[in-house]
XYZ file of N, CA and C in Angstrom:
864
model
N -174.699 -70.434 -55.602
C -173.514 -71.292 -55.603
C -172.293 -70.527 -55.093
N -172.146 -69.287 -55.568
C -171.014 -68.476 -55.128
C -171.084 -68.198 -53.638
N -172.304 -67.905 -53.121
C -172.472 -67.659 -51.700
C -172.094 -68.898 -50.889
N -172.490 -70.083 -51.377
C -172.182 -71.316 -50.679
C -170.682 -71.582 -50.647
N -170.027 -71.279 -51.760
C -168.579 -71.498 -51.839
C -167.837 -70.595 -50.863
N -168.252 -69.311 -50.790
C -167.591 -68.381 -49.879
C -167.873 -68.751 -48.432
N -169.087 -69.228 -48.164
C -169.433 -69.651 -46.815
C -168.582 -70.844 -46.397
N -168.352 -71.762 -47.333
C -167.531 -72.928 -47.052
C -166.086 -72.526 -46.777
N -165.559 -71.578 -47.563
C -164.191 -71.128 -47.353
C -164.040 -70.471 -45.980
N -165.048 -69.684 -45.571
C -164.986 -69.019 -44.280
C -165.027 -70.035 -43.143
N -165.839 -71.087 -43.306
C -165.896 -72.133 -42.289
C -164.560 -72.856 -42.169
N -163.907 -73.058 -43.307
C -162.604 -73.720 -43.294
C -161.569 -72.850 -42.590
N -161.656 -71.526 -42.816
C -160.745 -70.609 -42.146
C -160.962 -70.644 -40.635
N -162.208 -70.667 -40.222
C -162.521 -70.703 -38.799
C -161.971 -71.971 -38.160
N -162.072 -73.095 -38.888
C -161.624 -74.371 -38.358
C -160.122 -74.373 -38.099
N -159.404 -73.514 -38.783
C -157.959 -73.460 -38.630
C -157.530 -72.633 -37.414
N -158.477 -72.037 -36.708
C -158.141 -71.276 -35.512
C -158.540 -69.817 -35.631
N -158.119 -69.027 -34.650
C -158.476 -67.620 -34.628
C -157.812 -66.859 -35.769
N -158.570 -65.932 -36.330
C -158.067 -65.111 -37.425
C -157.694 -63.739 -36.883
N -157.106 -62.916 -37.740
C -156.648 -61.603 -37.298
C -157.818 -60.702 -36.905
N -157.531 -59.728 -36.046
C -158.504 -58.700 -35.705
C -158.260 -57.512 -36.622
N -159.316 -57.017 -37.245
C -159.203 -55.873 -38.147
C -159.608 -54.613 -37.404
N -158.761 -53.584 -37.501
C -158.954 -52.354 -36.726
C -158.802 -51.145 -37.628
N -159.793 -50.283 -37.648
C -159.697 -49.021 -38.380
C -159.275 -47.925 -37.414
N -158.286 -47.146 -37.811
C -157.825 -46.029 -36.991
C -158.317 -44.750 -37.651
N -159.183 -44.013 -36.963
C -159.874 -42.885 -37.565
C -159.705 -41.630 -36.711
N -160.054 -40.497 -37.311
C -160.106 -39.225 -36.596
C -161.222 -38.403 -37.214
N -161.673 -37.405 -36.487
C -162.722 -36.564 -37.038
C -162.202 -35.616 -38.093
N -160.922 -35.270 -38.005
C -160.317 -34.364 -38.971
C -158.840 -34.702 -39.083
N -158.167 -34.069 -40.034
C -156.748 -34.313 -40.208
C -155.905 -33.534 -39.208
N -154.621 -33.862 -39.170
C -153.700 -33.114 -38.337
C -153.690 -33.479 -36.871
N -154.237 -34.647 -36.518
C -154.248 -35.043 -35.106
C -153.205 -36.121 -34.812
N -152.412 -36.500 -35.813
C -151.363 -37.493 -35.596
C -151.817 -38.929 -35.771
N -152.853 -39.127 -36.574
C -153.432 -40.463 -36.751
C -152.448 -41.460 -37.370
N -151.800 -41.075 -38.469
C -150.879 -41.998 -39.140
C -149.651 -42.277 -38.278
N -149.193 -41.262 -37.556
C -148.072 -41.466 -36.637
C -148.466 -42.446 -35.543
N -149.699 -42.325 -35.070
C -150.186 -43.284 -34.083
C -150.204 -44.687 -34.685
N -150.717 -44.815 -35.901
C -150.830 -46.128 -36.537
C -149.495 -46.844 -36.616
N -148.466 -46.133 -37.100
C -147.165 -46.772 -37.273
C -146.544 -47.154 -35.933
N -146.672 -46.302 -34.942
C -146.059 -46.598 -33.653
C -146.873 -47.591 -32.833
N -148.183 -47.543 -32.955
C -149.025 -48.550 -32.299
C -148.715 -49.923 -32.879
N -148.530 -49.978 -34.200
C -148.166 -51.243 -34.843
C -146.850 -51.768 -34.287
N -145.878 -50.879 -34.105
C -144.590 -51.307 -33.557
C -144.720 -51.740 -32.098
N -145.619 -51.116 -31.360
C -145.849 -51.535 -29.974
C -146.417 -52.947 -29.939
N -147.327 -53.243 -30.857
C -147.892 -54.596 -30.942
C -146.812 -55.597 -31.362
N -145.935 -55.171 -32.288
C -144.822 -56.029 -32.688
C -143.929 -56.352 -31.502
N -143.695 -55.348 -30.672
C -142.854 -55.540 -29.484
C -143.484 -56.523 -28.502
N -144.802 -56.689 -28.610
C -145.517 -57.638 -27.761
C -145.600 -59.021 -28.410
N -144.876 -59.196 -29.507
C -144.838 -60.495 -30.165
C -145.952 -60.755 -31.155
N -146.649 -59.694 -31.593
C -147.751 -59.847 -32.535
C -147.289 -59.593 -33.970
N -147.948 -60.233 -34.912
C -147.690 -59.985 -36.332
C -148.699 -58.964 -36.825
N -148.186 -57.875 -37.419
C -149.045 -56.736 -37.739
C -148.873 -56.297 -39.189
N -149.994 -55.959 -39.816
C -150.010 -55.392 -41.165
C -150.787 -54.084 -41.130
N -150.221 -53.021 -41.717
C -150.941 -51.750 -41.877
C -151.345 -51.608 -43.336
N -152.585 -51.231 -43.574
C -153.049 -50.916 -44.926
C -153.397 -49.434 -44.950
N -152.690 -48.691 -45.767
C -152.887 -47.243 -45.851
C -154.095 -46.963 -46.732
N -155.182 -46.513 -46.110
C -156.414 -46.247 -46.845
C -156.664 -44.753 -47.035
N -155.654 -43.937 -46.764
C -155.787 -42.501 -47.012
C -155.468 -42.271 -48.487
N -156.469 -42.521 -49.327
C -156.270 -42.543 -50.772
C -155.802 -41.191 -51.287
N -154.679 -41.212 -52.006
C -154.144 -40.008 -52.611
C -153.309 -39.166 -51.670
N -153.480 -39.368 -50.348
C -152.742 -38.569 -49.366
C -152.018 -39.463 -48.367
N -151.871 -40.724 -48.681
C -151.256 -41.665 -47.758
C -149.827 -41.275 -47.420
N -149.468 -41.425 -46.143
C -148.102 -41.065 -45.756
C -147.447 -42.092 -44.845
N -148.042 -43.275 -44.728
C -147.432 -44.324 -43.917
C -146.027 -44.637 -44.426
N -145.875 -44.728 -45.742
C -144.560 -45.062 -46.310
C -143.532 -43.973 -46.015
N -143.985 -42.714 -45.963
C -143.065 -41.610 -45.645
C -142.596 -41.715 -44.208
N -143.509 -42.000 -43.293
C -143.155 -42.135 -41.879
C -142.216 -43.312 -41.646
N -142.267 -44.302 -42.554
C -141.411 -45.481 -42.428
C -140.153 -45.373 -43.289
N -140.031 -44.278 -44.052
C -138.838 -44.070 -44.863
C -138.724 -44.996 -46.049
N -139.858 -45.370 -46.636
C -139.861 -46.294 -47.764
C -140.592 -45.693 -48.961
N -140.277 -46.207 -50.145
C -140.929 -45.753 -51.372
C -141.442 -46.991 -52.121
N -142.629 -47.473 -51.763
C -143.141 -48.705 -52.366
C -143.404 -48.558 -53.862
N -143.093 -49.604 -54.597
C -143.320 -49.602 -56.038
C -144.788 -49.862 -56.370
N -145.435 -50.662 -55.555
C -146.803 -51.082 -55.859
C -147.747 -50.761 -54.704
N -149.027 -50.682 -55.041
C -150.049 -50.375 -54.050
C -151.145 -51.432 -54.094
N -152.123 -51.266 -53.204
C -153.257 -52.188 -53.175
C -153.964 -52.225 -54.525
N -154.022 -51.095 -55.185
C -154.691 -51.041 -56.488
C -154.022 -51.968 -57.502
N -152.701 -52.056 -57.473
C -151.983 -52.925 -58.409
C -152.384 -54.384 -58.230
N -152.644 -54.770 -56.995
C -153.111 -56.136 -56.750
C -154.553 -56.305 -57.216
N -155.405 -55.330 -56.891
C -156.829 -55.460 -57.211
C -157.085 -55.537 -58.708
N -156.315 -54.809 -59.495
C -156.522 -54.842 -60.953
C -155.807 -56.021 -61.590
N -155.070 -56.785 -60.791
C -154.484 -58.021 -61.283
C -153.116 -57.910 -61.910
N -152.452 -56.755 -61.778
C -151.136 -56.612 -62.397
C -150.007 -57.111 -61.497
N -150.290 -57.239 -60.174
C -149.267 -57.705 -59.252
C -149.858 -58.719 -58.270
N -149.012 -59.640 -57.837
C -149.427 -60.613 -56.833
C -149.506 -59.959 -55.463
N -150.240 -60.576 -54.562
C -150.398 -60.024 -53.215
C -149.040 -59.847 -52.541
N -148.158 -60.801 -52.721
C -146.840 -60.719 -52.083
C -146.045 -59.507 -52.552
N -146.303 -59.035 -53.760
C -145.555 -57.914 -54.323
C -146.002 -56.564 -53.761
N -147.219 -56.486 -53.244
C -147.713 -55.205 -52.728
C -147.544 -55.085 -51.216
N -147.057 -56.146 -50.571
C -146.777 -56.099 -49.138
C -145.322 -55.692 -48.940
N -145.123 -54.588 -48.251
C -143.783 -54.056 -48.004
C -143.372 -54.328 -46.564
N -142.079 -54.539 -46.360
C -141.570 -54.768 -45.005
C -140.668 -53.617 -44.582
N -141.005 -53.027 -43.437
C -140.189 -51.961 -42.855
C -139.302 -52.549 -41.770
N -138.423 -51.733 -41.230
C -137.540 -52.207 -40.174
C -138.350 -52.656 -38.969
N -137.861 -53.662 -38.304
C -138.561 -54.186 -37.145
C -139.575 -55.254 -37.479
N -139.732 -55.554 -38.774
C -140.664 -56.598 -39.172
C -142.086 -56.135 -39.426
N -142.297 -54.827 -39.456
C -143.634 -54.304 -39.744
C -143.934 -54.400 -41.231
N -145.104 -54.911 -41.568
C -145.544 -55.002 -42.952
C -146.622 -53.967 -43.223
N -146.624 -53.416 -44.445
C -147.679 -52.473 -44.800
C -147.963 -52.536 -46.293
N -149.179 -52.114 -46.640
C -149.612 -52.022 -48.038
C -150.014 -50.577 -48.305
N -149.419 -49.974 -49.326
C -149.781 -48.614 -49.715
C -151.136 -48.634 -50.409
N -151.926 -47.594 -50.190
C -153.274 -47.558 -50.757
C -153.281 -47.260 -52.242
N -152.601 -46.195 -52.638
C -152.614 -45.805 -54.047
C -153.863 -45.035 -54.402
N -153.786 -44.246 -55.451
C -154.931 -43.441 -55.872
C -155.836 -44.236 -56.803
N -157.066 -43.768 -56.948
C -157.981 -44.368 -57.899
C -158.803 -45.520 -57.372
N -158.788 -45.765 -56.047
C -159.588 -46.855 -55.512
C -161.048 -46.452 -55.362
N -161.304 -45.158 -55.170
C -162.665 -44.642 -55.063
C -163.452 -45.411 -54.010
N -164.667 -45.869 -54.353
C -165.480 -46.580 -53.369
C -165.536 -48.061 -53.696
N -165.720 -48.845 -52.647
C -165.802 -50.294 -52.816
C -166.904 -50.673 -53.797
N -168.029 -49.959 -53.751
C -169.173 -50.333 -54.578
C -168.952 -50.029 -56.055
N -167.898 -49.285 -56.386
C -167.601 -49.005 -57.784
C -166.578 -49.980 -58.354
N -166.063 -50.886 -57.503
C -165.099 -51.850 -57.992
C -165.790 -52.915 -58.829
N -165.058 -53.501 -59.742
C -165.600 -54.595 -60.558
C -165.688 -55.857 -59.712
N -166.527 -56.829 -60.122
C -166.610 -58.093 -59.376
C -165.259 -58.789 -59.249
N -164.441 -58.715 -60.284
C -163.134 -59.377 -60.214
C -162.227 -58.714 -59.187
N -162.297 -57.378 -59.065
C -161.504 -56.669 -58.062
C -161.949 -57.061 -56.661
N -163.243 -57.165 -56.480
C -163.747 -57.525 -55.166
C -163.391 -58.962 -54.814
N -163.465 -59.862 -55.806
C -163.060 -61.246 -55.567
C -161.610 -61.320 -55.114
N -160.759 -60.518 -55.739
C -159.347 -60.510 -55.359
C -159.163 -59.924 -53.959
N -159.987 -58.938 -53.613
C -159.919 -58.367 -52.272
C -160.268 -59.421 -51.225
N -161.335 -60.159 -51.455
C -161.747 -61.203 -50.520
C -160.668 -62.273 -50.413
N -160.110 -62.681 -51.549
C -159.043 -63.686 -51.533
C -157.842 -63.194 -50.729
N -157.522 -61.899 -50.893
C -156.390 -61.331 -50.156
C -156.632 -61.376 -48.662
N -157.814 -60.957 -48.225
C -158.074 -60.908 -46.794
C -158.242 -62.305 -46.189
N -158.702 -63.252 -46.985
C -158.738 -64.629 -46.494
C -157.331 -65.083 -46.123
N -156.370 -64.702 -46.938
C -154.982 -65.072 -46.671
C -154.383 -64.223 -45.553
N -154.604 -62.915 -45.626
C -154.003 -62.011 -44.641
C -154.513 -62.271 -43.233
N -155.781 -62.683 -43.110
C -156.325 -62.956 -41.786
C -155.666 -64.167 -41.140
N -155.078 -65.028 -41.949
C -154.352 -66.176 -41.410
C -152.895 -65.831 -41.106
N -152.352 -64.847 -41.827
C -150.924 -64.528 -41.718
C -150.595 -63.536 -40.600
N -151.592 -62.750 -40.157
C -151.326 -61.686 -39.184
C -152.260 -61.782 -37.983
N -151.778 -61.252 -36.879
C -152.629 -61.163 -35.687
C -153.541 -59.935 -35.751
N -153.000 -58.842 -36.329
C -153.769 -57.599 -36.440
C -153.581 -56.987 -37.823
N -154.687 -56.533 -38.406
C -154.644 -55.754 -39.641
C -155.169 -54.369 -39.294
N -154.301 -53.361 -39.421
C -154.667 -51.990 -39.096
C -154.948 -51.211 -40.374
N -156.097 -50.577 -40.444
C -156.451 -49.733 -41.576
C -156.271 -48.280 -41.154
N -155.277 -47.614 -41.718
C -155.062 -46.198 -41.430
C -155.958 -45.405 -42.378
N -157.071 -44.891 -41.840
C -158.088 -44.262 -42.669
C -157.783 -42.796 -42.932
N -158.332 -42.270 -44.021
C -158.220 -40.857 -44.301
C -159.061 -40.061 -43.318
N -158.765 -38.788 -43.194
C -159.516 -37.933 -42.271
C -160.933 -37.704 -42.789
N -161.880 -37.646 -41.872
C -163.259 -37.335 -42.244
C -164.050 -38.566 -42.643
N -165.346 -38.376 -42.797
C -166.263 -39.476 -43.106
C -166.499 -39.576 -44.609
N -165.472 -39.922 -45.359
C -165.629 -40.106 -46.796
C -166.321 -41.434 -47.058
N -166.856 -41.601 -48.266
C -167.547 -42.836 -48.601
C -166.608 -44.032 -48.523
N -165.391 -43.859 -49.022
C -164.412 -44.945 -48.967
C -164.148 -45.358 -47.535
N -163.950 -44.382 -46.657
C -163.654 -44.676 -45.260
C -164.803 -45.422 -44.603
N -166.011 -44.961 -44.813
C -167.162 -45.571 -44.155
C -167.358 -47.006 -44.610
N -167.149 -47.288 -45.887
C -167.317 -48.654 -46.382
C -166.377 -49.623 -45.687
N -165.132 -49.220 -45.505
C -164.174 -50.069 -44.815
C -164.467 -50.117 -43.327
N -164.753 -48.966 -42.736
C -164.989 -48.889 -41.295
C -166.184 -49.747 -40.882
N -167.220 -49.785 -41.702
C -168.394 -50.595 -41.393
C -168.019 -52.071 -41.304
N -167.062 -52.487 -42.112
C -166.702 -53.902 -42.178
C -165.767 -54.346 -41.062
N -164.859 -53.471 -40.618
C -163.834 -53.903 -39.659
C -164.432 -54.254 -38.307
N -163.624 -54.966 -37.505
C -164.088 -55.428 -36.203
C -164.135 -54.310 -35.166
N -163.075 -53.492 -35.114
C -162.942 -52.495 -34.054
C -162.427 -51.173 -34.615
N -162.654 -50.114 -33.858
C -162.231 -48.778 -34.288
C -161.473 -48.092 -33.160
N -160.335 -47.500 -33.503
C -159.610 -46.642 -32.566
C -159.778 -45.210 -33.045
N -160.340 -44.365 -32.188
C -160.592 -42.960 -32.515
C -159.492 -42.107 -31.901
N -158.815 -41.315 -32.734
C -157.750 -40.438 -32.267
C -158.270 -39.006 -32.209
N -158.080 -38.363 -31.048
C -158.499 -36.977 -30.879
C -157.436 -36.239 -30.078
N -157.312 -34.962 -30.326
C -156.481 -34.135 -29.457
C -157.379 -33.580 -28.352
N -156.819 -32.758 -27.473
C -157.607 -32.187 -26.383
C -158.362 -30.930 -26.790
N -158.153 -30.470 -28.022
C -158.854 -29.279 -28.494
C -160.349 -29.550 -28.628
N -161.196 -28.604 -28.217
C -162.649 -28.807 -28.308
C -163.124 -29.164 -29.714
N -162.554 -28.516 -30.737
C -162.986 -28.814 -32.111
C -162.629 -30.243 -32.500
N -161.493 -30.728 -32.042
C -161.086 -32.096 -32.351
C -162.005 -33.103 -31.672
N -162.365 -32.819 -30.425
C -163.276 -33.700 -29.692
C -164.642 -33.732 -30.369
N -165.117 -32.561 -30.780
C -166.412 -32.478 -31.459
C -166.398 -33.253 -32.777
N -165.325 -33.097 -33.533
C -165.213 -33.806 -34.814
C -165.113 -35.312 -34.600
N -164.393 -35.733 -33.562
C -164.271 -37.157 -33.263
C -165.636 -37.738 -32.888
N -166.395 -36.992 -32.098
C -167.743 -37.442 -31.733
C -168.625 -37.558 -32.972
N -168.542 -36.587 -33.874
C -169.348 -36.618 -35.092
C -169.020 -37.850 -35.925
N -167.735 -38.205 -35.990
C -167.334 -39.404 -36.711
C -167.922 -40.658 -36.060
N -167.859 -40.720 -34.739
C -168.419 -41.868 -34.024
C -169.925 -41.968 -34.242
N -170.597 -40.833 -34.214
C -172.042 -40.825 -34.437
C -172.381 -41.321 -35.833
N -171.633 -40.852 -36.812
C -171.872 -41.268 -38.194
C -171.702 -42.772 -38.342
N -170.663 -43.314 -37.727
C -170.402 -44.746 -37.814
C -171.479 -45.539 -37.086
N -171.892 -45.053 -35.922
C -172.925 -45.748 -35.146
C -174.242 -45.841 -35.901
N -174.558 -44.829 -36.695
C -175.776 -44.871 -37.496
C -175.717 -45.989 -38.535
N -174.489 -46.316 -38.974
C -174.313 -47.394 -39.950
C -174.228 -48.761 -39.267
N -173.624 -48.796 -38.082
C -173.434 -50.055 -37.359
C -173.442 -49.786 -35.858
N -174.597 -49.925 -35.202
C -174.705 -49.641 -33.772
C -173.877 -50.584 -32.896
N -173.447 -51.722 -33.445
C -172.720 -52.707 -32.657
C -171.209 -52.513 -32.700
N -170.756 -51.484 -33.387
C -169.311 -51.291 -33.562
C -168.609 -51.058 -32.220
N -167.402 -51.619 -32.089
C -166.588 -51.466 -30.889
C -165.622 -50.294 -31.057
N -165.665 -49.337 -30.106
C -164.820 -48.149 -30.179
C -163.789 -48.129 -29.052
N -162.576 -47.662 -29.387
C -161.535 -47.371 -28.413
C -161.107 -45.920 -28.644
N -160.722 -45.217 -27.583
C -160.398 -43.795 -27.688
C -158.970 -43.532 -27.201
N -158.242 -42.697 -27.968
C -156.902 -42.257 -27.578
C -156.851 -40.737 -27.692
N -156.317 -40.084 -26.660
C -156.107 -38.633 -26.693
C -154.648 -38.371 -27.034
N -154.411 -37.631 -28.110
C -153.058 -37.384 -28.604
C -152.653 -35.923 -28.390
N -151.347 -35.698 -28.384
C -150.767 -34.356 -28.257
C -151.233 -33.635 -26.993
N -151.196 -34.349 -25.906
C -151.594 -33.780 -24.618
C -150.454 -32.906 -24.097
N -150.761 -31.673 -23.741
C -149.743 -30.732 -23.300
C -149.235 -31.064 -21.912
N -148.065 -30.551 -21.580
C -147.437 -30.798 -20.291
C -148.330 -30.262 -19.168
N -148.486 -31.058 -18.141
C -149.323 -30.660 -17.023
C -150.767 -31.115 -17.162
N -151.111 -31.676 -18.322
C -152.466 -32.185 -18.572
C -152.362 -33.699 -18.717
N -153.147 -34.430 -17.952
C -153.050 -35.890 -18.037
C -153.911 -36.476 -19.151
N -154.647 -35.614 -19.868
C -155.425 -36.077 -21.009
C -156.730 -36.762 -20.662
N -156.984 -36.959 -19.362
C -158.171 -37.711 -18.973
C -159.458 -36.940 -19.247
N -159.414 -35.626 -19.100
C -160.630 -34.830 -19.274
C -161.156 -34.915 -20.701
N -160.252 -34.847 -21.673
C -160.673 -34.868 -23.073
C -161.333 -36.185 -23.442
N -160.691 -37.300 -23.114
C -161.263 -38.600 -23.471
C -162.517 -38.892 -22.652
N -162.562 -38.371 -21.406
C -163.751 -38.573 -20.582
C -164.959 -37.859 -21.190
N -164.736 -36.657 -21.736
C -165.832 -35.929 -22.376
C -166.339 -36.665 -23.606
N -165.417 -37.217 -24.372
C -165.800 -37.970 -25.562
C -166.534 -39.253 -25.176
N -166.042 -39.915 -24.168
C -166.689 -41.137 -23.687
C -168.088 -40.842 -23.143
N -168.221 -39.732 -22.400
C -169.516 -39.346 -21.840
C -170.523 -39.033 -22.943
N -170.072 -38.298 -23.972
C -170.962 -37.945 -25.078
C -171.444 -39.187 -25.810
N -170.545 -40.153 -26.007
C -170.930 -41.389 -26.696
C -171.954 -42.173 -25.870
N -171.762 -42.183 -24.552
C -172.682 -42.920 -23.688
C -174.045 -42.239 -23.621
N -174.051 -40.918 -23.494
C -175.308 -40.190 -23.308
C -176.124 -40.067 -24.592
N -175.465 -39.728 -25.695
C -176.200 -39.425 -26.926
C -176.243 -40.570 -27.938
N -175.293 -41.505 -27.832
C -175.254 -42.627 -28.779
C -175.584 -43.953 -28.113
N -175.739 -43.915 -26.777
C -175.965 -45.146 -26.013
C -174.874 -46.165 -26.327
N -173.638 -45.673 -26.398
C -172.505 -46.501 -26.797
C -171.418 -46.450 -25.733
N -171.033 -47.621 -25.212
C -169.921 -47.704 -24.280
C -168.614 -47.786 -25.064
N -167.618 -47.071 -24.614
C -166.327 -47.048 -25.297
C -165.212 -47.384 -24.307
N -164.084 -47.794 -24.842
C -162.908 -48.101 -24.030
C -161.867 -46.994 -24.213
N -161.356 -46.464 -23.124
C -160.286 -45.473 -23.183
C -158.943 -46.205 -23.115
N -158.156 -46.074 -24.164
C -156.859 -46.744 -24.197
C -155.780 -45.935 -23.489
N -155.909 -44.594 -23.486
C -154.919 -43.764 -22.820
C -154.645 -42.481 -23.575
N -153.522 -41.854 -23.264
C -153.179 -40.593 -23.902
C -151.711 -40.595 -24.300
N -151.368 -39.706 -25.239
C -149.989 -39.536 -25.689
C -149.602 -38.072 -25.515
N -148.491 -37.796 -24.841
C -148.102 -36.413 -24.575
C -147.407 -35.750 -25.758
N -147.390 -34.440 -25.763
C -146.531 -33.709 -26.689
C -145.086 -34.075 -26.356
N -144.303 -34.408 -27.376
C -142.947 -34.867 -27.117
C -142.076 -34.515 -28.316
N -140.941 -33.856 -28.119
C -140.056 -33.514 -29.238
C -139.552 -34.737 -29.989
N -139.646 -35.904 -29.376
C -139.210 -37.130 -30.044
C -140.031 -37.403 -31.300
N -141.282 -36.958 -31.298
C -142.149 -37.184 -32.460
C -141.612 -36.430 -33.670
N -141.321 -35.164 -33.496
C -140.809 -34.344 -34.604
C -139.481 -34.892 -35.119
N -138.603 -35.271 -34.217
C -137.305 -35.802 -34.618
C -137.458 -37.115 -35.378
N -138.390 -37.935 -34.945
C -138.614 -39.222 -35.607
C -139.204 -39.032 -37.005
N -140.106 -38.062 -37.154
C -140.688 -37.787 -38.471
C -139.604 -37.328 -39.438
N -138.705 -36.469 -38.963
C -137.607 -36.014 -39.809
C -136.695 -37.163 -40.213
N -136.503 -38.106 -39.298
C -135.645 -39.262 -39.578
C -136.382 -40.355 -40.333
N -137.709 -40.192 -40.498
C -138.567 -41.169 -41.174
C -138.469 -42.548 -40.511
N -138.549 -42.518 -39.201
C -138.556 -43.736 -38.400
C -139.599 -43.584 -37.289
N -140.228 -44.663 -36.858
C -141.153 -44.572 -35.727
C -140.420 -44.126 -34.466
N -141.041 -43.247 -33.678
C -140.382 -42.768 -32.464
C -140.152 -43.904 -31.471
N -140.977 -44.923 -31.558
C -140.820 -46.065 -30.656
C -139.502 -46.795 -30.918
N -139.043 -46.749 -32.162
C -137.760 -47.363 -32.503
C -136.582 -46.455 -32.162
N -136.707 -45.189 -32.532
C -135.590 -44.259 -32.328
C -135.405 -43.860 -30.867
N -136.513 -43.658 -30.170
C -136.453 -43.165 -28.792
C -137.325 -44.035 -27.880
N -136.911 -45.275 -27.657
C -137.747 -46.200 -26.876
C -137.974 -45.766 -25.432
N -137.109 -44.896 -24.903
C -137.258 -44.457 -23.518
C -137.917 -43.085 -23.387
N -138.320 -42.499 -24.500
C -139.001 -41.208 -24.457
C -140.361 -41.363 -23.774
N -140.862 -40.306 -23.135
C -142.175 -40.390 -22.470
C -143.282 -40.893 -23.391
N -143.292 -40.423 -24.640
C -144.361 -40.834 -25.537
C -144.252 -42.307 -25.900
N -143.038 -42.826 -25.987
C -142.849 -44.243 -26.292
C -143.360 -45.113 -25.150
N -143.086 -44.687 -23.924
C -143.583 -45.434 -22.769
C -145.106 -45.417 -22.716
N -145.695 -44.276 -23.062
C -147.155 -44.193 -23.080
C -147.742 -45.067 -24.192
N -147.070 -45.135 -25.337
C -147.558 -45.971 -26.435
C -147.533 -47.442 -26.045
N -146.491 -47.861 -25.362
C -146.435 -49.249 -24.907
C -147.549 -49.526 -23.890
N -147.849 -48.532 -23.062
C -148.935 -48.690 -22.093
C -150.283 -48.819 -22.803
N -150.466 -48.052 -23.871
C -151.703 -48.133 -24.661
C -151.844 -49.517 -25.274
N -150.743 -50.059 -25.790
C -150.784 -51.404 -26.367
C -151.149 -52.437 -25.300
N -150.624 -52.262 -24.097
C -150.955 -53.180 -23.003
C -152.444 -53.129 -22.674
N -152.978 -51.914 -22.605
C -154.412 -51.770 -22.314
C -155.242 -52.419 -23.408
N -154.874 -52.156 -24.664
C -155.623 -52.713 -25.785
C -155.604 -54.238 -25.766
N -154.430 -54.813 -25.574
C -154.310 -56.275 -25.575
C -155.001 -56.896 -24.370
N -155.204 -56.099 -23.314
C -155.873 -56.613 -22.128
C -157.384 -56.596 -22.221
N -157.927 -55.956 -23.262
C -159.375 -55.904 -23.455
C -159.822 -57.169 -24.185
N -160.712 -57.896 -23.593
C -161.206 -59.125 -24.207
C -162.141 -58.781 -25.367
N -161.784 -59.187 -26.601
C -162.650 -58.873 -27.744
C -163.890 -59.752 -27.756
N -164.870 -59.299 -28.485
C -166.082 -60.098 -28.645
C -165.741 -61.430 -29.310
N -166.549 -62.434 -29.046
C -166.276 -63.781 -29.550
C -166.167 -63.807 -31.059
N -167.085 -63.120 -31.755
C -167.058 -63.158 -33.212
C -165.856 -62.415 -33.774
N -165.297 -61.454 -32.999
C -164.074 -60.784 -33.419
C -162.888 -61.728 -33.281
N -162.848 -62.462 -32.154
C -161.736 -63.383 -31.941
C -161.675 -64.437 -33.038
N -162.803 -64.855 -33.515
C -162.848 -65.911 -34.513
C -162.852 -65.381 -35.945
N -162.793 -64.071 -36.100
C -162.751 -63.499 -37.437
C -164.026 -63.707 -38.225
N -165.171 -63.746 -37.534
C -166.422 -64.109 -38.187
C -167.121 -62.937 -38.858
N -166.692 -61.708 -38.583
C -167.474 -60.569 -39.047
C -166.910 -59.884 -40.282
N -165.607 -59.718 -40.318
C -165.002 -58.830 -41.296
C -165.322 -59.200 -42.735
N -165.003 -60.425 -43.142
C -165.231 -60.807 -44.541
C -166.716 -60.807 -44.885
N -167.547 -61.253 -43.945
C -168.979 -61.281 -44.211
C -169.547 -59.887 -44.408
N -169.120 -58.940 -43.582
C -169.619 -57.575 -43.716
C -169.089 -56.917 -44.980
N -167.832 -57.187 -45.301
C -167.263 -56.611 -46.507
C -168.031 -57.094 -47.732
N -168.348 -58.356 -47.754
C -169.095 -58.900 -48.885
C -170.513 -58.322 -48.956
N -171.153 -58.126 -47.806
C -172.512 -57.603 -47.813
C -172.557 -56.167 -48.313
N -171.512 -55.386 -48.022
C -171.438 -54.018 -48.526
C -171.391 -54.020 -50.039
N -170.584 -54.910 -50.583
C -170.427 -54.968 -52.037
C -171.715 -55.427 -52.716
N -172.322 -56.522 -52.205
C -173.528 -57.053 -52.842
C -174.696 -56.071 -52.720
N -174.780 -55.356 -51.599
C -175.832 -54.360 -51.431
C -175.662 -53.236 -52.420
N -174.422 -52.812 -52.623
C -174.166 -51.724 -53.560
C -174.424 -52.130 -54.989
N -174.198 -53.418 -55.307
C -174.415 -53.886 -56.676
C -175.885 -54.152 -56.948
N -176.632 -54.369 -55.850
C -178.052 -54.692 -56.023
C -178.887 -53.479 -56.316
């Protein structure tokens, strides 16, 4: 009966039109600028007229709120345990960007109670109607929490620097995810590219490795250069795209957003048919 009810709700959501695309932003290791990319990529999408929500899933180490200069009172956990309404855990930053802080103690999806999971599904049913894109800023590495969410989302953006170790770690993350879901859609961004380097070699090596060893085609979104605007923006706790819209890195970020929006998503992604169903299957499998 419960399965039938959820199936009916999903059909009703589909009938109302296209739902949001869910995107996990990952890296093989920390320190590659993943969260900075998330906040500025979100602002680039906003500049293109899209409604965007970021969910900080770097449990215990989340810094999206710091980069945005905010101190949220509530986190996703407060909603899941039922102490706060969904509207209370959604924060608005300048420029109209919305985000939800992760909070500590979420652990793994499979350890959540049925009531917490029901509230999660209810939240995403609503959020998928309210936003064009839901970005999950994941913690570094292949933790259990990260993989559970990553398996469910529609698409993945992999952030890597040009350093060989970063490329290797990014490939390892992609391989790990592919073993869980061979159909996952990957996009690649090369970050912190030094002056005189166009960044193409690094992403090409990662793309080649995915094609040769994982039999996986990937999309290259572009590269982001080393730019002093990033450091200044972090100190000011504002996205560099807002503070320095004409900086080289800001122009490259807008170009990345253009490339991303120009990629035609799979039909089931456009209609929001995968995310909630996969999230539910992860939970029921873990409980079984």
